[in-house]
Amino acid sequence: MAKLSVVLLVVSLVGVVQWAKTTNAEGWARRLEAEKENVTNLQFYFHDIVSGKNPTAIKVAQPSENKSATLFGSIMMADDPLTEGPDPNSKPVGRAQGMYGSAGQNELALIMAMNFAFTDGIYNGSCISLLGKNPAMNPVREMPIVGGTGLFRLARGYAIAQTYWLDIATGDAIVGYNVTVVH
Ligand SMILES: *[C@@H]1O[C@H](CO)[C@@H](O)[C@H](O)[C@H]1NC(C)=O
Ligand SMILES: *[C@@H]1O[C@H](CO)[C@@H](O)[C@H](O)[C@H]1NC(C)=O
Ligand SMILES: *[C@@H]1O[C@H](CO)[C@@H](O)[C@H](O)[C@H]1NC(C)=O
Ligand SMILES: *[C@@H]1O[C@H](CO)[C@@H](O)[C@H](O)[C@H]1NC(C)=O
């Protein structure tokens, strides 16, 4: 019986030491319990207006010589409204703020680096970050979601973008986004 208690004591001490090593290895760093993850699907429309008096996306850089039909090297800064439906006057749900630039020499391939900041309901103040290639002339594009804040902390996932409306002459576009994130 005494032997057994000594064994149990040793086992529990080893346990405590192990805990100290793994959960509190240093005073400034400790591991936390993992929380259960949620999956959220978001569907909204992105309005990118480059023409007219009140563009939502403006060119901030371009190559000194225009050598390509794909506008390779041009960079746009955008603050685009996101709405619930395709109608620009439908309920606003947030804004897409960030940059996109032409990264393709021989194809229209945009590199998108954008923060989608939501403003509606419980999602007001929460953001997701999109970073990836957008071959904008393809009917359907997939881009990675690489992070988030607020309700979307630790988000990762993907965005499926489909052009809903495009004015070829000006480049104005309404794009449907269907985003799935684990967070
Ligand atoms: C998952 O969703 C539930 C219910 O909305 C919420 O209580 C919980 O905090 C969420 N978990 C994470 C990790 O976001
Ligand atoms: C750049 O050149 C291409 C043809 O080489 C032309 O189609 C395009 O309109 C030009 N873009 C600008 C901004 O001048
Ligand atoms: C979102 O939150 C901000 C700051 O808390 C507040 O000013 C704003 O009215 C909210 N927007 C909506 C649509 O609820
Ligand atoms: C959006 O994505 C979800 C999840 O993948 C899917 O169930 C739904 O059918 C998609 N909606 C549209 C309109 O593509």
GROMACS .gro file of N, CA and C and ligand atoms in nm, residues 41-43 45 158 160 162 178-180, ligand 4:
model
   44
   41ASN      N    1  -2.087   3.069  -4.349
   41ASN     CA    2  -2.099   3.100  -4.493
   41ASN      C    3  -2.155   3.241  -4.506
   42LEU      N    4  -2.089   3.322  -4.588
   42LEU     CA    5  -2.129   3.461  -4.608
   42LEU      C    6  -2.156   3.481  -4.757
   43GLN      N    7  -2.268   3.541  -4.790
   43GLN     CA    8  -2.297   3.569  -4.931
   43GLN      C    9  -2.336   3.715  -4.944
   45TYR      N   10  -2.259   4.099  -5.217
   45TYR     CA   11  -2.216   4.153  -5.347
   45TYR      C   12  -2.120   4.270  -5.326
  158TYR      N   13  -1.225   3.010  -4.794
  158TYR     CA   14  -1.214   3.042  -4.935
  158TYR      C   15  -1.333   3.127  -4.978
  160ILE      N   16  -1.557   3.228  -5.322
  160ILE     CA   17  -1.590   3.201  -5.461
  160ILE      C   18  -1.652   3.330  -5.515
  162GLN      N   19  -1.807   3.547  -5.841
  162GLN     CA   20  -1.869   3.534  -5.973
  162GLN      C   21  -1.916   3.671  -6.017
  178ASN      N   22  -1.923   3.441  -5.239
  178ASN     CA   23  -1.974   3.334  -5.153
  178ASN      C   24  -1.854   3.282  -5.073
  179VAL      N   25  -1.849   3.319  -4.947
  179VAL     CA   26  -1.730   3.296  -4.865
  179VAL      C   27  -1.761   3.192  -4.757
  180THR      N   28  -1.674   3.094  -4.743
  180THR     CA   29  -1.689   2.996  -4.635
  180THR      C   30  -1.564   3.003  -4.548
  187LIG     C1   31  -2.235   2.922  -5.151
  187LIG     O1   32  -2.151   2.829  -5.085
  187LIG     C2   33  -2.225   2.737  -5.005
  187LIG     C3   34  -2.122   2.655  -4.927
  187LIG     O2   35  -2.027   2.599  -5.013
  187LIG     C4   36  -2.316   2.654  -5.094
  187LIG     O3   37  -2.391   2.567  -5.013
  187LIG     C5   38  -2.410   2.747  -5.170
  187LIG     O4   39  -2.487   2.672  -5.263
  187LIG     C6   40  -2.333   2.854  -5.245
  187LIG     N1   41  -2.427   2.950  -5.299
  187LIG     C7   42  -2.420   2.997  -5.423
  187LIG     C8   43  -2.524   3.095  -5.463
  187LIG     O5   44  -2.333   2.961  -5.502
   0.00000   0.00000   0.00000
